[in-house]
Amino acid sequence: MQHYFVPLDRWTQEEVTITGDDVHHIVRVMRMNIDDEFYCNRPDGKVAFCKITTIQDDTVIAQILHWSETNVEMPASITIAQAFPKGDKLDLIMQKGTELGAASFLLFEGERSIVKWDQKKVDKKLQRYNKIVKEAAEQSHRSLLPTITVLSTFAELSQVTFDHKFVAYEETTRSMTSKRLQEVFKQIQPGERVLICIGPEGGFSEKEIDLLKQHEFQCIRLGPRILRTETAGLYALASLSYHLEETE
């Protein structure tokens, strides 16, 4: 059953009007017709089960049949702060991070980041990543669409406000005295906002870690092995999902 995220101004009490690329997907890719059914997601997380009543060249109108009561979102809101990685690794991070339940992504340039983003191209890059996130959210039947924010400086990262702020640091992994992830995640309660920071391929510098510690970030170990930057955030999300959703 297909899911489509629809802007709030396209909703009435009885109907949803779908435009843009989703019309092509509904009509040309899925080959839906009048009376076919699918789910439409509102930006506030509400999900409606709908039936197609009208198909036009650039518009599909669907009648709202009923509202879904299913909740698939994480009990806590998890944000991944990801340093710019090389190549197309960010595609994977965005796609799989969305599937695993991330509520949002913060992107930043670390001291050891190899990739430097041209500010003139940020909007174009965000269009690409927002499309990846939307498709992943629809495929995984998410209720909410994760947001993506690009931070101007690393210092801006240190100023963000969350209930819990964690940073994955390789030196913590090497320390046998560091807390296991299970103990760290016991701090998290439903409804809280959690930030997990992941460094670039070269990791965080000591200067960056010192700055984050000064602003109440807690260093954590993501298992006993050193993970690649594109793996670390996904490991954290999967671990949090198990801790928050699959254990009593």
CSV table of C-alpha atoms in Angstrom, one decimal:
chain,number,residue,atom,x,y,z
A,1,MET,CA,0.0,0.0,0.0
A,2,GLN,CA,1.5,3.3,-1.1
A,3,HIS,CA,2.1,6.3,1.1
A,4,TYR,CA,2.4,9.9,-0.1
A,5,PHE,CA,3.4,13.0,1.9
A,6,VAL,CA,1.1,15.9,1.0
A,7,PRO,CA,1.5,19.6,2.0
A,8,LEU,CA,-1.1,20.9,4.5
A,9,ASP,CA,-2.6,23.4,2.0
A,10,ARG,CA,-3.7,20.4,-0.2
A,11,TRP,CA,-6.1,19.1,2.5
A,12,THR,CA,-9.8,19.7,3.2
A,13,GLN,CA,-11.9,17.8,5.7
A,14,GLU,CA,-13.1,15.4,3.0
A,15,GLU,CA,-10.4,15.4,0.3
A,16,VAL,CA,-6.7,15.5,-0.5
A,17,THR,CA,-5.3,17.1,-3.7
A,18,ILE,CA,-2.0,15.6,-5.0
A,19,THR,CA,0.2,17.4,-7.4
A,20,GLY,CA,3.8,17.3,-8.7
A,21,ASP,CA,5.9,14.2,-9.1
A,22,ASP,CA,3.5,12.1,-7.0
A,23,VAL,CA,0.9,12.4,-9.7
A,24,HIS,CA,3.3,10.8,-12.2
A,25,HIS,CA,4.1,8.1,-9.6
A,26,ILE,CA,0.5,7.3,-9.0
A,27,VAL,CA,-0.7,7.3,-12.6
A,28,ARG,CA,2.3,6.2,-14.6
A,29,VAL,CA,4.4,4.1,-12.2
A,30,MET,CA,1.8,2.5,-10.0
A,31,ARG,CA,-0.9,2.7,-12.8
A,32,MET,CA,-3.6,3.5,-10.3
A,33,ASN,CA,-7.2,4.2,-11.4
A,34,ILE,CA,-10.4,5.7,-10.0
A,35,ASP,CA,-11.4,3.9,-6.7
A,36,ASP,CA,-7.8,2.7,-6.1
A,37,GLU,CA,-6.7,3.3,-2.5
A,38,PHE,CA,-3.5,4.5,-0.7
A,39,TYR,CA,-2.4,6.5,2.3
A,40,CYS,CA,-1.8,10.2,2.5
A,41,ASN,CA,0.4,11.7,5.2
A,42,ARG,CA,-0.1,15.2,6.6
A,43,PRO,CA,2.9,17.2,7.9
A,44,ASP,CA,1.7,16.9,11.5
A,45,GLY,CA,2.0,13.1,11.3
A,46,LYS,CA,-1.7,12.2,10.8
A,47,VAL,CA,-2.2,9.6,8.2
A,48,ALA,CA,-5.4,9.2,6.1
A,49,PHE,CA,-6.6,6.2,4.1
A,50,CYS,CA,-7.9,7.6,0.8
A,51,LYS,CA,-9.6,6.5,-2.4
A,52,ILE,CA,-9.0,8.2,-5.8
A,53,THR,CA,-12.0,10.1,-7.1
A,54,THR,CA,-10.5,12.2,-9.9
A,55,ILE,CA,-7.5,11.9,-12.2
A,56,GLN,CA,-6.3,14.8,-14.3
A,57,ASP,CA,-3.2,15.6,-16.2
A,58,ASP,CA,-1.4,17.2,-13.3
A,59,THR,CA,-3.7,16.4,-10.3
A,60,VAL,CA,-5.1,13.5,-8.4
A,61,ILE,CA,-7.9,14.0,-6.0
A,62,ALA,CA,-8.6,11.4,-3.3
A,63,GLN,CA,-11.5,11.1,-0.8
A,64,ILE,CA,-10.5,10.6,2.9
A,65,LEU,CA,-12.1,7.3,4.0
A,66,HIS,CA,-10.7,7.1,7.5
A,67,TRP,CA,-7.7,8.1,9.7
A,68,SER,CA,-5.1,5.5,10.6
A,69,GLU,CA,-4.4,4.9,14.3
A,70,THR,CA,-1.1,3.1,13.7
A,71,ASN,CA,2.0,4.7,15.3
A,72,VAL,CA,5.3,3.8,13.7
A,73,GLU,CA,7.5,6.7,15.0
A,74,MET,CA,10.2,6.4,17.6
A,75,PRO,CA,9.1,7.0,21.2
A,76,ALA,CA,11.9,9.6,21.4
A,77,SER,CA,12.8,12.1,18.7
A,78,ILE,CA,16.3,11.2,17.3
A,79,THR,CA,18.4,13.6,15.4
A,80,ILE,CA,21.6,12.6,13.6
A,81,ALA,CA,24.2,15.3,13.3
A,82,GLN,CA,26.4,14.1,10.4
A,83,ALA,CA,29.7,15.6,9.2
A,84,PHE,CA,30.0,15.9,5.4
A,85,PRO,CA,31.2,12.5,4.1
A,86,LYS,CA,32.9,11.8,0.8
A,87,GLY,CA,31.2,10.8,-2.4
A,88,ASP,CA,27.6,9.6,-2.3
A,89,LYS,CA,27.7,8.3,1.3
A,90,LEU,CA,25.2,10.9,2.4
A,91,ASP,CA,22.6,9.3,0.0
A,92,LEU,CA,22.9,6.1,2.0
A,93,ILE,CA,22.9,7.9,5.4
A,94,MET,CA,19.7,9.8,4.5
A,95,GLN,CA,17.9,6.9,3.0
A,96,LYS,CA,18.7,4.3,5.7
A,97,GLY,CA,18.6,6.8,8.5
A,98,THR,CA,15.0,7.7,7.5
A,99,GLU,CA,14.0,4.0,7.3
A,100,LEU,CA,15.5,3.5,10.8
A,101,GLY,CA,13.4,6.3,12.3
A,102,ALA,CA,15.5,9.5,12.4
A,103,ALA,CA,13.4,12.5,13.1
A,104,SER,CA,15.9,15.0,11.5
A,105,PHE,CA,19.4,15.4,10.2
A,106,LEU,CA,21.9,18.2,11.0
A,107,LEU,CA,24.7,18.4,8.4
A,108,PHE,CA,28.0,20.2,9.3
A,109,GLU,CA,31.6,20.6,8.1
A,110,GLY,CA,34.0,19.1,10.5
A,111,GLU,CA,37.7,20.1,10.9
A,112,ARG,CA,38.7,16.8,9.2
A,113,SER,CA,36.0,16.8,6.6
A,114,ILE,CA,37.5,16.2,3.2
A,115,VAL,CA,34.4,17.5,1.4
A,116,LYS,CA,33.7,21.2,1.5
A,117,TRP,CA,30.3,22.4,0.5
A,118,ASP,CA,29.9,25.4,-1.8
A,119,GLN,CA,27.3,27.6,-0.1
A,120,LYS,CA,25.9,28.5,-3.6
A,121,LYS,CA,25.1,24.8,-4.1
A,122,VAL,CA,23.5,24.1,-0.8
A,123,ASP,CA,19.9,24.6,-2.0
A,124,LYS,CA,20.4,22.2,-4.9
A,125,LYS,CA,21.9,19.6,-2.6
A,126,LEU,CA,19.1,19.9,-0.2
A,127,GLN,CA,16.5,19.4,-2.9
A,128,ARG,CA,18.3,16.1,-3.8
A,129,TYR,CA,18.5,14.9,-0.1
A,130,ASN,CA,14.9,15.9,0.7
A,131,LYS,CA,13.7,13.8,-2.3
A,132,ILE,CA,15.7,10.8,-1.0
A,133,VAL,CA,14.3,11.3,2.5
A,134,LYS,CA,10.7,11.6,1.2
A,135,GLU,CA,11.0,8.5,-0.9
A,136,ALA,CA,12.5,6.5,2.0
A,137,ALA,CA,9.8,7.8,4.4
A,138,GLU,CA,7.1,6.7,2.0
A,139,GLN,CA,8.7,3.3,1.4
A,140,SER,CA,9.0,2.6,5.1
A,141,HIS,CA,5.5,3.9,5.9
A,142,ARG,CA,6.7,6.7,8.2
A,143,SER,CA,4.1,9.1,9.6
A,144,LEU,CA,6.5,12.1,9.8
A,145,LEU,CA,8.9,13.4,7.2
A,146,PRO,CA,12.4,13.9,8.6
A,147,THR,CA,13.9,17.4,8.2
A,148,ILE,CA,17.4,18.3,7.0
A,149,THR,CA,19.3,21.4,8.2
A,150,VAL,CA,22.8,22.5,7.1
A,151,LEU,CA,24.7,24.3,9.9
A,152,SER,CA,26.9,27.2,9.0
A,153,THR,CA,29.7,26.4,11.5
A,154,PHE,CA,30.8,23.7,13.8
A,155,ALA,CA,30.3,26.1,16.7
A,156,GLU,CA,26.6,26.2,15.8
A,157,LEU,CA,26.5,22.5,16.5
A,158,SER,CA,27.7,23.0,20.1
A,159,GLN,CA,24.8,25.5,20.8
A,160,VAL,CA,21.9,23.3,19.9
A,161,THR,CA,19.4,22.3,22.6
A,162,PHE,CA,18.4,18.7,23.2
A,163,ASP,CA,17.5,16.6,26.2
A,164,HIS,CA,20.5,14.3,25.5
A,165,LYS,CA,23.5,15.1,23.4
A,166,PHE,CA,25.9,12.3,22.4
A,167,VAL,CA,29.0,12.2,20.3
A,168,ALA,CA,30.4,9.0,18.8
A,169,TYR,CA,34.2,9.2,19.5
A,170,GLU,CA,36.7,6.6,18.5
A,171,GLU,CA,38.9,7.1,21.6
A,172,THR,CA,35.8,6.2,23.7
A,173,THR,CA,35.6,3.0,21.7
A,174,ARG,CA,39.2,2.1,22.6
A,175,SER,CA,38.6,2.7,26.3
A,176,MET,CA,37.5,-0.5,28.1
A,177,THR,CA,36.2,1.6,31.0
A,178,SER,CA,33.6,3.5,28.9
A,179,LYS,CA,29.9,2.7,29.5
A,180,ARG,CA,28.2,0.2,27.3
A,181,LEU,CA,25.6,1.7,25.0
A,182,GLN,CA,22.8,-0.1,26.9
A,183,GLU,CA,23.6,1.8,30.1
A,184,VAL,CA,23.8,5.2,28.2
A,185,PHE,CA,20.5,4.7,26.5
A,186,LYS,CA,18.7,4.0,29.8
A,187,GLN,CA,18.9,7.7,30.4
A,188,ILE,CA,16.4,8.4,27.5
A,189,GLN,CA,12.7,8.6,28.2
A,190,PRO,CA,9.8,8.6,25.7
A,191,GLY,CA,9.1,12.1,24.3
A,192,GLU,CA,12.6,13.4,24.8
A,193,ARG,CA,14.8,14.8,22.1
A,194,VAL,CA,18.1,13.1,21.4
A,195,LEU,CA,21.1,14.2,19.3
A,196,ILE,CA,23.8,11.8,18.1
A,197,CYS,CA,26.9,13.4,16.4
A,198,ILE,CA,28.9,11.5,13.9
A,199,GLY,CA,32.3,12.7,12.6
A,200,PRO,CA,33.8,12.6,9.1
A,201,GLU,CA,36.1,9.9,7.8
A,202,GLY,CA,39.0,11.3,9.8
A,203,GLY,CA,36.9,11.5,13.0
A,204,PHE,CA,36.6,14.5,15.4
A,205,SER,CA,39.6,16.5,16.4
A,206,GLU,CA,40.5,16.9,20.1
A,207,LYS,CA,39.6,20.6,19.8
A,208,GLU,CA,36.1,19.7,18.5
A,209,ILE,CA,35.5,17.1,21.3
A,210,ASP,CA,36.7,19.6,23.9
A,211,LEU,CA,34.2,22.2,22.6
A,212,LEU,CA,31.3,19.7,22.6
A,213,LYS,CA,32.2,18.5,26.1
A,214,GLN,CA,32.0,22.1,27.3
A,215,HIS,CA,28.4,22.2,26.1
A,216,GLU,CA,27.3,19.0,27.8
A,217,PHE,CA,27.8,16.5,25.0
A,218,GLN,CA,28.5,13.0,26.3
A,219,CYS,CA,31.1,10.8,24.4
A,220,ILE,CA,29.8,7.3,23.7
A,221,ARG,CA,31.1,4.1,22.1
A,222,LEU,CA,29.1,2.4,19.3
A,223,GLY,CA,30.3,-1.1,20.1
A,224,PRO,CA,33.9,-2.3,20.4
A,225,ARG,CA,34.8,-1.8,16.7
A,226,ILE,CA,35.7,1.4,14.8
A,227,LEU,CA,32.8,2.1,12.3
A,228,ARG,CA,32.8,4.0,9.1
A,229,THR,CA,31.1,7.4,9.1
A,230,GLU,CA,28.3,6.1,7.0
A,231,THR,CA,27.7,3.1,9.3
A,232,ALA,CA,28.0,4.8,12.7
A,233,GLY,CA,24.7,6.8,12.7
A,234,LEU,CA,22.8,3.8,11.3
A,235,TYR,CA,24.2,1.6,14.1
A,236,ALA,CA,23.1,4.2,16.7
A,237,LEU,CA,19.6,4.4,15.2
A,238,ALA,CA,19.2,0.6,15.1
A,239,SER,CA,20.4,0.3,18.7
A,240,LEU,CA,18.0,3.0,19.9
A,241,SER,CA,15.1,1.4,18.0
A,242,TYR,CA,15.8,-1.9,19.7
A,243,HIS,CA,16.2,-0.2,23.1
A,244,LEU,CA,13.1,2.0,22.9
A,245,GLU,CA,10.7,-0.1,20.8
A,246,GLU,CA,11.6,-3.8,21.2
A,247,THR,CA,12.5,-4.2,24.9
A,248,GLU,CA,10.2,-3.7,27.9
